[in-house]
Amino acid sequence: MKILLINPLVREWAQPNCFPSGLGYIATVLLQEGHDVVVMDFNADRENIIYPPLNYNPDMVGITGIITQYKAVKRLAKLFKERYPTTIVVAGGPLASSIPQLLLNKTYVDICIEGEGENIIKEITKDFNTLKDHKDTTLEYKIEKNINKFDFPSYNLFPMEKYIINPIAADNIRKWDDGIPYDKKLRRSLNIIGSRGCPYNCIYCYHNYMGQGWRMRSANNIIEEITLLKENYGIEYIHFTDDAFASSKKKIIEFCIIKNEDSFTRDIKWSCAGRANVVDEEMIKYMIDSGCEGVCYGLESGSQEILNIMKKKVTLQQYEYAIQLNKKYFKYEDYSFIVGSPGETDKTINESIDFCKRMDIVPTAIFYMTPYPGTPLFDSLVINGEIDFFDYNWMEMFVESLGEQGEQMIWNFTNYDNNVVLDWHNKFIKETNAWNKKKHKK
Ligand code: B12
Ligand code: SF4
């Protein structure tokens, strides 16, 4: 079959800084199955996007997306359906996983794939009739236990240079400002995924579409991918965009030892997100020996009461220890917070601000608590009757209003007026000198 894969524009105000790994994995499966695959990356090729010829006529258009890309996905599905009337439009990614009904009802999307896409896409693209048979349906994920099975993303189909020169992590200190790298000498870097899923259940997070079971790729498998990226693209720095890369001490140490023994990738630096309830000094030492330059934490609050409400499953003592380790071993620190959780008060906000001051940390971002569809927080609003998931007109308006989580309050979960929550956010940014001061367009 002829297949056109689309990556819509995201975060217009910043340079394209994050390779769409999910779409890359889907491209690989489709190529392996013998399909003809063309990629259009609207995020990377912002000015010079090259459209396939009108007569390319793909059997399938596959679009990836996260929740804030709803409008773009809707527009692109219409555009390609008008251009190629017989094509079947398949949507995947967190957007299609969290609001499949809305996409099927309000847009030209024909099929939604929920969760991990590799196994399902393989099944439904056996031939055009099989694909057509699934029109107007949502297909649920089948989680693959052994994710080493998935071959690496098809990097060669994407405009890699755009992503490589705009790092998502450590080096890009202006990421919440204008998103433009401040220094031409930044290391060539790329984001990859070392594990999938997350065993935790924080109320604001949309994670379980990739399964509650955390699955890590083998150390050798990850190192093989880093080798390829160094050989083919001269990559010097890797940022793991996993939800929870450093969530098993044993597995991370294993990865670090093997990477350290590998003479070709030993010099590649890297960073990742961590869990403060897992990290310890022994683990950090192994990480540093294998090139780790930073562990980022979504701390979310400096109030134990709020952390409990968020179901973070961490203690402030664990945060203190994790931060002390960061300060002792790393030049780069990255912590984010959330304002306006259920239960937030003047007292808990002050606890968060005091925590930052006491620990001498400057948050990279302070977000508003936002009910993204599919999160426990969103589900609780549905259960309480505050949101009607099947009122598609309302849902569409709601989803279209979602943008930068650090710049707009979408829902007030507190017992205080909106203005109070806005003031908390401003005060928190001001008193801690947090990075995300600017307001951007979506
Ligand atoms: C990298 C990343 C980004 C990147 C962009 C991602 C991109 N696509 O280019 C950047 C940094 C820009 C970003 C920004 C934001 N992000 Co983000 N981000 C991630 C992150 C950490 C990794 C994504 C990833 O690569 N995953 C790994 C790959 C393998 O998984 P995948 O993409 O889901 O792909 C698989 C399936 O979904 C499916 N699939 C995917 N595409 C397709 C396409 C087809 C055709 C098919 C069939 C299948 C398919 O198959 C793939 C392989 O199994 C995820 C968390 C996570 N771990 O997934 C959050 C996540 C996607 N982000 C999220 C959010 C909320 C945001 C923000 C809104 C937060 C904010 N700060 O404001 C902003 C966007 C702001 C804006 N202005 O729009 C949420 C999305 C929730 C939702 N319902 O959509 C997530 C899930 C985090 C979370 N756990 O809550 N993000
Ligand atoms: S915030 Fe992190 S630890 Fe919590 S559920 Fe999401 S991915 Fe897991």
Coordinates of C-alpha atoms and ligand atoms in Angstrom, one line a residue:
M1 CA 0.0 0.0 0.0
K2 CA 1.0 3.6 -0.4
I3 CA 1.1 5.3 3.0
L4 CA 1.6 9.0 3.9
L5 CA 2.6 9.7 7.5
I6 CA 2.1 13.1 9.0
N7 CA 3.7 14.9 12.0
P8 CA 1.6 18.1 12.7
L9 CA 3.1 21.3 14.0
V10 CA 3.5 21.5 17.7
R11 CA 4.6 24.4 19.9
E12 CA 4.9 26.9 17.1
W13 CA 6.8 29.5 19.2
A14 CA 9.8 27.1 19.7
Q15 CA 12.2 25.6 17.2
P16 CA 11.4 22.0 16.4
N17 CA 13.3 20.3 19.2
C18 CA 11.8 16.9 19.6
F19 CA 11.9 14.0 17.1
P20 CA 8.5 12.3 16.9
S21 CA 9.6 8.9 18.0
G22 CA 6.2 7.3 17.9
L23 CA 5.7 8.1 14.2
G24 CA 9.2 6.9 13.5
Y25 CA 8.4 3.5 15.0
I26 CA 5.2 3.2 13.0
A27 CA 7.1 4.1 9.8
T28 CA 9.6 1.3 10.5
V29 CA 6.8 -1.3 10.9
L30 CA 5.1 -0.2 7.7
L31 CA 8.4 -0.3 5.7
Q32 CA 9.1 -3.8 7.1
E33 CA 5.7 -4.9 5.9
G34 CA 6.7 -3.8 2.4
H35 CA 4.6 -0.6 2.1
D36 CA 5.6 2.5 0.3
V37 CA 6.0 5.1 3.1
V38 CA 6.3 8.9 2.7
V39 CA 6.7 11.2 5.7
M40 CA 5.5 14.9 5.8
D41 CA 6.9 16.5 8.9
F42 CA 5.0 19.8 9.3
N43 CA 6.7 20.5 12.6
A44 CA 10.3 20.3 11.3
D45 CA 9.7 21.6 7.8
R46 CA 7.8 24.6 8.7
E47 CA 8.5 26.8 5.7
N48 CA 9.5 24.4 3.0
I49 CA 7.2 21.5 3.4
I50 CA 7.0 19.5 0.2
Y51 CA 3.7 17.9 -0.6
P52 CA 3.5 14.6 -2.4
P53 CA 2.1 15.0 -5.9
L54 CA -1.7 15.1 -6.3
N55 CA -1.6 11.8 -8.0
Y56 CA 0.4 10.1 -5.2
N57 CA -3.0 9.0 -3.9
P58 CA -2.1 7.1 -0.7
D59 CA -4.3 4.3 0.5
M60 CA -3.7 5.5 4.1
V61 CA -2.8 8.8 5.7
G62 CA -1.5 8.2 9.3
I63 CA -1.4 11.2 11.6
T64 CA 0.3 11.4 15.0
G65 CA -0.5 13.9 17.7
I66 CA -0.8 15.0 21.3
I67 CA -3.9 16.7 22.7
T68 CA -2.8 20.2 21.8
Q69 CA -2.5 19.2 18.2
Y70 CA -6.3 18.5 17.8
K71 CA -6.9 21.5 15.6
A72 CA -3.9 20.7 13.4
V73 CA -4.9 17.1 13.1
K74 CA -8.5 18.0 12.2
R75 CA -7.3 20.5 9.5
L76 CA -4.8 18.0 8.0
A77 CA -7.3 15.1 8.0
K78 CA -9.7 17.3 6.0
L79 CA -7.0 18.6 3.7
F80 CA -5.8 15.1 2.8
K81 CA -9.3 13.6 2.5
E82 CA -10.1 16.4 0.0
R83 CA -6.9 15.8 -1.9
Y84 CA -7.2 12.0 -1.9
P85 CA -10.9 11.2 -1.5
T86 CA -10.4 7.4 -1.3
T87 CA -7.7 7.5 1.4
I88 CA -8.3 6.1 4.9
V89 CA -7.2 8.5 7.6
V90 CA -5.7 6.8 10.7
A91 CA -4.9 8.8 13.8
G92 CA -2.5 7.6 16.6
G93 CA -0.6 8.9 19.6
P94 CA -1.9 10.4 22.9
L95 CA -4.5 12.5 21.0
A96 CA -6.2 9.6 19.3
S97 CA -5.8 7.4 22.4
S98 CA -7.5 9.9 24.8
I99 CA -10.3 11.3 22.7
P100 CA -11.0 8.8 19.9
Q101 CA -14.8 9.4 19.9
L102 CA -14.3 13.1 19.4
L103 CA -12.0 12.5 16.4
L104 CA -14.3 10.0 14.8
N105 CA -17.3 12.3 15.3
K106 CA -15.9 15.7 14.6
T107 CA -13.2 15.2 12.1
Y108 CA -12.3 13.3 8.9
V109 CA -10.3 10.7 10.9
D110 CA -11.6 7.2 10.0
I111 CA -9.8 5.0 12.4
C112 CA -8.2 5.7 15.9
I113 CA -5.4 3.6 17.3
E114 CA -5.3 3.7 21.1
G115 CA -1.9 3.2 22.8
E116 CA 1.1 1.4 21.4
G117 CA 0.7 1.3 17.6
E118 CA 3.2 -1.1 16.1
N119 CA 1.3 -4.4 16.4
I120 CA -2.1 -3.0 15.5
I121 CA -1.0 -1.0 12.5
K122 CA 0.7 -4.2 11.2
E123 CA -2.6 -6.1 11.5
I124 CA -4.9 -3.6 9.9
T125 CA -2.6 -2.7 6.9
K126 CA -2.5 -6.3 5.6
D127 CA -4.4 -5.0 2.5
F128 CA -6.6 -2.1 1.6
N129 CA -9.8 -4.1 2.3
T130 CA -8.8 -5.0 5.8
L131 CA -8.0 -1.3 6.4
K132 CA -11.4 -0.3 5.0
D133 CA -13.1 -2.8 7.2
H134 CA -11.9 -1.0 10.3
K135 CA -13.4 2.4 9.2
D136 CA -15.1 4.3 12.0
T137 CA -13.6 2.2 14.7
T138 CA -11.2 2.7 17.6
L139 CA -8.7 -0.1 18.0
E140 CA -7.2 -0.7 21.5
Y141 CA -3.6 -1.3 22.2
K142 CA -2.0 -4.7 22.7
I143 CA 1.0 -4.0 24.9
E144 CA 4.1 -5.7 23.7
K145 CA 6.1 -7.1 26.7
N146 CA 9.4 -7.3 24.8
I147 CA 9.9 -3.9 23.3
N148 CA 13.4 -4.9 22.0
K149 CA 11.3 -6.5 19.2
F150 CA 10.5 -3.1 17.7
D151 CA 13.2 -1.9 15.3
F152 CA 14.5 1.6 15.7
P153 CA 12.5 4.6 14.3
S154 CA 13.1 5.2 10.6
Y155 CA 15.2 8.3 11.1
N156 CA 16.2 8.5 7.4
L157 CA 12.6 9.5 6.5
F158 CA 12.6 12.6 8.6
P159 CA 14.4 16.0 8.3
M160 CA 16.8 15.1 11.2
E161 CA 19.1 18.1 11.1
K162 CA 16.3 20.3 12.3
Y163 CA 15.9 18.2 15.5
I164 CA 19.6 17.6 16.0
I165 CA 20.6 21.3 16.2
N166 CA 17.7 22.2 18.6
P167 CA 18.2 20.2 21.8
I168 CA 15.1 19.4 23.9
A169 CA 17.0 19.1 27.2
A170 CA 20.1 20.2 29.1
D171 CA 21.9 22.5 26.6
N172 CA 18.8 24.5 25.7
I173 CA 18.5 27.0 28.5
R174 CA 16.0 29.1 26.6
K175 CA 13.5 26.4 26.1
W176 CA 10.7 28.2 28.1
D177 CA 11.7 31.6 26.7
D178 CA 11.9 31.7 22.9
G179 CA 12.9 28.1 22.4
I180 CA 15.8 29.2 20.2
P181 CA 19.2 27.7 21.0
Y182 CA 21.4 30.4 22.6
D183 CA 24.6 29.1 21.3
K184 CA 25.6 27.8 17.9
K185 CA 28.1 25.4 19.5
L186 CA 25.5 23.3 21.2
R187 CA 26.1 19.6 21.0
R188 CA 24.3 17.6 18.3
S189 CA 21.6 15.9 20.3
L190 CA 18.5 13.8 19.9
N191 CA 15.6 12.4 22.0
I192 CA 15.1 8.7 22.2
I193 CA 12.9 6.3 24.2
G194 CA 14.5 3.7 26.5
S195 CA 11.4 2.4 28.2
R196 CA 7.6 2.5 27.9
G197 CA 4.8 2.7 30.4
C198 CA 4.7 3.9 34.0
P199 CA 3.7 2.0 37.1
Y200 CA 2.6 5.1 39.0
N201 CA -0.7 6.9 38.8
C202 CA -0.2 10.6 39.3
I203 CA -3.6 12.2 39.0
Y204 CA -2.7 14.8 36.3
C205 CA -0.7 12.5 34.0
Y206 CA -1.8 10.7 30.9
H207 CA 0.4 7.8 31.0
N208 CA -1.5 4.5 31.1
Y209 CA -2.2 4.5 27.4
M210 CA 1.2 2.9 27.2
G211 CA 0.4 0.5 30.0
Q212 CA 0.9 0.5 33.8
G213 CA 3.7 -2.1 33.4
W214 CA 7.0 -0.4 32.9
R215 CA 9.0 -2.0 30.1
M216 CA 12.7 -1.1 29.5
R217 CA 14.6 -2.0 26.4
S218 CA 17.7 -4.0 27.0
A219 CA 20.9 -2.0 27.5
N220 CA 22.4 -3.5 24.3
N221 CA 19.4 -2.6 22.3
I222 CA 19.6 1.0 23.4
I223 CA 23.3 1.2 22.9
E224 CA 22.8 -0.2 19.3
E225 CA 20.5 2.7 18.6
I226 CA 22.9 5.3 20.1
T227 CA 25.7 3.7 17.9
L228 CA 23.6 4.2 14.8
L229 CA 22.8 7.8 15.7
K230 CA 26.5 8.6 16.3
E231 CA 27.5 6.9 13.1
N232 CA 24.8 8.3 10.9
Y233 CA 24.2 11.7 12.4
G234 CA 27.2 12.5 14.6
I235 CA 25.0 12.6 17.7
E236 CA 26.9 13.7 20.8
Y237 CA 24.1 13.9 23.4
I238 CA 20.9 11.9 24.0
H239 CA 17.9 12.9 26.1
F240 CA 15.6 10.1 27.1
T241 CA 12.1 11.4 26.8
D242 CA 10.6 8.3 28.6
D243 CA 8.0 9.0 31.2
A244 CA 10.1 7.3 33.8
F245 CA 13.5 6.3 32.5
A246 CA 15.3 6.0 35.8
S247 CA 12.6 4.1 37.6
S248 CA 14.5 0.9 38.3
K249 CA 17.9 1.1 40.0
K250 CA 18.9 -2.4 38.8
K251 CA 18.1 -1.8 35.2
I252 CA 19.7 1.6 35.0
I253 CA 22.9 0.4 36.6
E254 CA 23.0 -2.4 34.1
F255 CA 22.6 0.1 31.2
C256 CA 25.3 2.3 32.7
I257 CA 27.8 -0.5 33.1
I258 CA 27.3 -1.8 29.5
K259 CA 27.4 1.7 28.0
N260 CA 30.6 2.4 29.9
E261 CA 32.2 -0.8 28.5
D262 CA 31.2 0.2 25.0
S263 CA 34.2 2.2 23.6
F264 CA 32.1 3.7 20.7
T265 CA 29.3 5.2 22.7
R266 CA 31.1 5.8 26.0
D267 CA 31.7 9.5 25.2
I268 CA 28.0 10.1 24.4
K269 CA 26.5 12.3 27.1
W270 CA 22.9 11.9 28.2
S271 CA 20.1 13.0 30.5
C272 CA 16.7 11.7 31.6
A273 CA 13.8 12.0 34.0
G274 CA 14.0 10.5 37.4
R275 CA 11.9 9.3 40.3
A276 CA 13.0 10.7 43.7
N277 CA 11.8 7.6 45.5
V278 CA 14.2 5.4 43.5
V279 CA 17.4 7.5 43.1
D280 CA 20.4 7.0 45.4
E281 CA 24.1 7.9 45.4
E282 CA 25.3 4.6 44.1
M283 CA 22.9 4.8 41.1
I284 CA 23.9 8.4 40.4
K285 CA 27.6 7.5 40.4
Y286 CA 27.0 4.7 37.8
M287 CA 25.0 7.2 35.7
I288 CA 27.7 9.8 35.8
D289 CA 30.4 7.3 34.9
S290 CA 28.4 6.4 31.8
G291 CA 28.0 10.0 30.7
C292 CA 24.8 11.2 32.4
E293 CA 24.8 15.0 32.8
G294 CA 21.4 15.5 34.5
V295 CA 18.3 14.0 36.0
C296 CA 15.1 16.0 35.7
Y297 CA 12.3 15.9 38.2
G298 CA 8.7 16.8 38.0
L299 CA 8.6 17.8 41.7
E300 CA 5.1 19.4 41.3
S301 CA 4.8 20.7 44.9
G302 CA 6.8 21.4 48.0
S303 CA 3.8 20.5 50.2
Q304 CA 3.5 16.8 51.3
E305 CA -0.3 17.3 51.6
I306 CA -0.5 18.2 47.9
L307 CA 1.9 15.5 46.8
N308 CA -0.4 13.0 48.6
I309 CA -3.4 14.4 46.8
M310 CA -1.6 14.1 43.5
K311 CA -0.7 10.5 44.3
K312 CA 3.0 11.2 43.6
K313 CA 4.1 8.4 45.9
V314 CA 7.1 10.5 47.1
T315 CA 8.1 12.2 50.3
L316 CA 9.7 15.7 50.7
Q317 CA 12.6 13.9 52.3
Q318 CA 13.1 11.9 49.1
Y319 CA 13.0 15.2 47.1
E320 CA 15.6 16.8 49.4
Y321 CA 17.9 13.8 48.9
A322 CA 17.4 13.7 45.1
I323 CA 18.1 17.5 44.9
Q324 CA 21.2 17.2 47.1
L325 CA 22.5 14.5 44.8
N326 CA 21.8 16.7 41.7
K327 CA 23.6 19.6 43.3
K328 CA 26.6 17.5 44.3
Y329 CA 27.0 15.8 40.9
F330 CA 25.5 17.8 38.1
K331 CA 25.9 21.3 36.6
Y332 CA 22.4 21.2 35.1
E333 CA 19.3 20.9 37.2
D334 CA 15.7 20.8 35.9
Y335 CA 12.6 20.8 38.2
S336 CA 9.0 21.6 37.4
F337 CA 6.0 22.4 39.6
I338 CA 2.2 22.5 39.3
V339 CA 0.0 25.1 40.8
G340 CA -3.7 24.8 41.5
S341 CA -4.1 21.1 42.5
P342 CA -7.2 20.1 44.4
G343 CA -6.5 21.1 48.0
E344 CA -4.1 24.0 47.1
T345 CA -4.2 26.9 49.5
D346 CA -2.1 29.9 50.4
K347 CA -0.3 27.7 52.9
T348 CA 0.6 25.0 50.4
I349 CA 1.8 27.5 47.8
N350 CA 4.0 29.1 50.4
E351 CA 5.3 25.7 51.3
S352 CA 6.3 25.2 47.7
I353 CA 8.0 28.5 47.4
D354 CA 9.8 28.0 50.7
F355 CA 10.9 24.6 49.6
C356 CA 12.5 26.1 46.4
K357 CA 14.2 28.8 48.4
R358 CA 15.4 26.4 51.1
M359 CA 16.7 23.9 48.5
D360 CA 18.2 26.7 46.4
I361 CA 16.4 25.6 43.2
V362 CA 15.0 27.6 40.3
P363 CA 12.1 25.8 38.6
T364 CA 12.3 25.5 34.9
A365 CA 8.6 25.5 34.6
I366 CA 5.6 26.1 36.8
F367 CA 2.4 24.7 35.3
Y368 CA -1.3 25.0 36.1
M369 CA -3.1 21.8 37.1
T370 CA -4.8 20.8 33.9
P371 CA -7.4 18.0 33.3
Y372 CA -6.1 16.4 30.2
P373 CA -8.5 13.8 28.8
G374 CA -7.7 10.3 30.0
T375 CA -6.0 11.4 33.2
P376 CA -7.4 10.3 36.6
L377 CA -8.1 14.1 37.2
F378 CA -10.2 14.3 34.0
D379 CA -12.0 11.1 34.8
S380 CA -13.0 12.4 38.2
L381 CA -14.7 15.4 36.5
V382 CA -16.6 13.0 34.3
I383 CA -17.6 10.8 37.2
N384 CA -18.8 13.9 39.2
G385 CA -20.9 15.0 36.2
E386 CA -18.9 18.2 35.7
I387 CA -17.8 17.1 32.2
D388 CA -20.0 15.2 29.6
F389 CA -17.4 13.3 27.6
F390 CA -20.1 12.6 24.9
D391 CA -21.1 16.3 24.5
Y392 CA -18.9 16.6 21.4
N393 CA -19.5 20.3 20.8
W394 CA -18.4 21.1 24.3
M395 CA -15.5 18.6 24.3
E396 CA -14.2 20.1 21.1
M397 CA -14.2 23.6 22.5
F398 CA -12.5 22.3 25.6
V399 CA -9.8 20.4 23.7
E400 CA -9.2 23.4 21.4
S401 CA -8.6 25.6 24.4
L402 CA -5.6 23.5 25.6
G403 CA -2.2 25.0 25.0
E404 CA 0.8 25.7 27.1
Q405 CA 0.2 24.2 30.5
G406 CA 2.3 26.8 32.2
E407 CA 0.4 29.7 30.6
Q408 CA -3.3 29.2 31.0
M409 CA -5.6 28.1 33.7
I410 CA -8.1 25.7 32.1
W411 CA -9.8 24.5 35.2
N412 CA -10.0 25.7 38.8
F413 CA -9.7 22.8 41.2
T414 CA -9.3 24.9 44.3
N415 CA -11.8 26.4 46.6
Y416 CA -10.6 29.9 45.7
D417 CA -11.4 32.4 42.9
N418 CA -9.6 32.1 39.6
N419 CA -7.7 35.3 40.4
V420 CA -6.3 33.8 43.5
V421 CA -4.9 30.9 41.5
L422 CA -3.5 33.2 38.9
D423 CA -1.9 35.2 41.6
W424 CA -0.3 32.1 43.1
H425 CA 1.2 31.2 39.8
N426 CA 2.6 34.7 39.3
K427 CA 3.9 34.9 42.8
F428 CA 5.6 31.4 42.5
I429 CA 7.3 32.4 39.3
K430 CA 8.4 35.8 40.7
E431 CA 9.7 34.6 44.0
T432 CA 11.6 31.6 42.6
N433 CA 12.7 33.3 39.3
A434 CA 11.3 30.3 37.4
W435 CA 12.1 30.1 33.7
N436 CA 8.6 30.2 32.2
K437 CA 7.9 33.9 32.4
K438 CA 6.8 34.5 28.8
K439 CA 3.4 34.0 27.3
H440 CA 3.4 32.3 23.9
K441 CA 1.1 31.5 21.1
K442 CA 0.1 27.8 21.0
Ligands
B12_1 C1 8.3 14.3 23.6 C2 7.1 14.8 24.3 C3 6.6 16.1 23.9 C4 7.3 16.9 22.8 C5 6.5 16.7 21.4 C6 6.1 15.3 21.1 C7 6.0 15.1 19.6 N1 5.2 14.2 19.2 O1 6.7 15.7 18.8 C8 7.1 18.3 23.3 C9 8.3 18.7 24.1 C10 6.9 19.4 22.2 C11 5.9 18.1 24.2 C12 5.1 19.2 24.6 C13 3.9 19.0 25.4 N2 3.5 17.9 25.9 CO1 4.4 16.2 25.7 N3 5.3 14.5 25.8 C14 6.3 14.1 25.2 C15 6.6 12.7 25.8 C16 7.5 12.9 27.0 C17 7.3 11.6 24.9 C18 6.5 11.3 23.6 C19 7.2 10.1 23.0 O2 8.0 10.3 22.1 N4 6.8 8.9 23.4 C20 7.3 7.6 22.9 C21 6.6 7.1 21.7 C22 7.2 5.7 21.3 O3 5.2 6.9 22.1 P1 4.1 7.7 21.3 O4 4.5 9.0 20.8 O5 2.9 7.6 22.2 O6 3.8 6.7 20.1 C23 3.2 5.4 20.1 C24 1.7 5.4 20.1 O7 1.1 6.6 20.6 C25 1.3 5.1 18.7 N5 1.3 6.2 17.7 C26 1.9 7.5 17.8 N6 1.7 8.1 16.6 C27 1.0 7.3 15.8 C28 0.5 7.5 14.5 C29 -0.2 6.5 13.9 C30 -0.6 6.7 12.5 C31 -0.4 5.3 14.6 C32 -1.1 4.2 13.9 C33 0.1 5.1 15.9 C34 0.8 6.1 16.5 O8 2.4 4.2 18.3 C35 3.6 4.7 18.8 C36 4.5 3.5 19.0 O9 4.0 2.6 19.9 C37 5.2 12.2 26.3 C38 5.1 11.2 27.4 C39 5.4 9.9 26.8 N7 6.3 9.2 27.5 O10 4.9 9.4 25.8 C40 4.6 13.6 26.6 C41 3.1 13.8 26.3 C42 2.8 13.4 24.9 N8 3.0 15.3 26.4 C43 1.9 15.7 27.0 C44 1.6 17.1 27.2 C45 0.4 17.3 28.0 C46 2.4 18.1 26.6 C47 2.1 19.6 26.8 C48 0.7 20.0 26.5 C49 2.6 20.0 28.2 C50 2.9 21.5 28.3 N9 4.0 21.7 28.9 O11 2.2 22.4 28.1 C51 3.1 20.2 25.7 C52 2.5 20.8 24.4 C53 2.4 22.3 24.5 C54 1.9 22.9 23.2 N10 2.0 24.1 23.1 O12 1.3 22.2 22.4 C55 1.0 14.5 27.4 C56 -0.1 14.4 26.3 C57 -1.5 14.0 26.8 C58 -2.4 13.8 25.7 N11 -3.6 13.3 26.0 O13 -2.2 14.1 24.5 C59 2.0 13.3 27.4 C60 1.5 12.0 27.1 C61 2.6 13.4 28.8 C62 1.8 12.8 29.9 N12 2.2 11.6 30.3 O14 0.8 13.3 30.3 N13 5.7 16.8 24.5
SF4_2 S1 4.0 11.9 36.3 FE1 5.6 10.5 35.9 S2 5.6 9.0 37.6 FE2 3.6 10.1 37.6 S3 2.2 8.8 36.4 FE3 3.1 10.3 35.0 S4 4.9 9.3 34.1 FE4 4.3 8.2 35.9

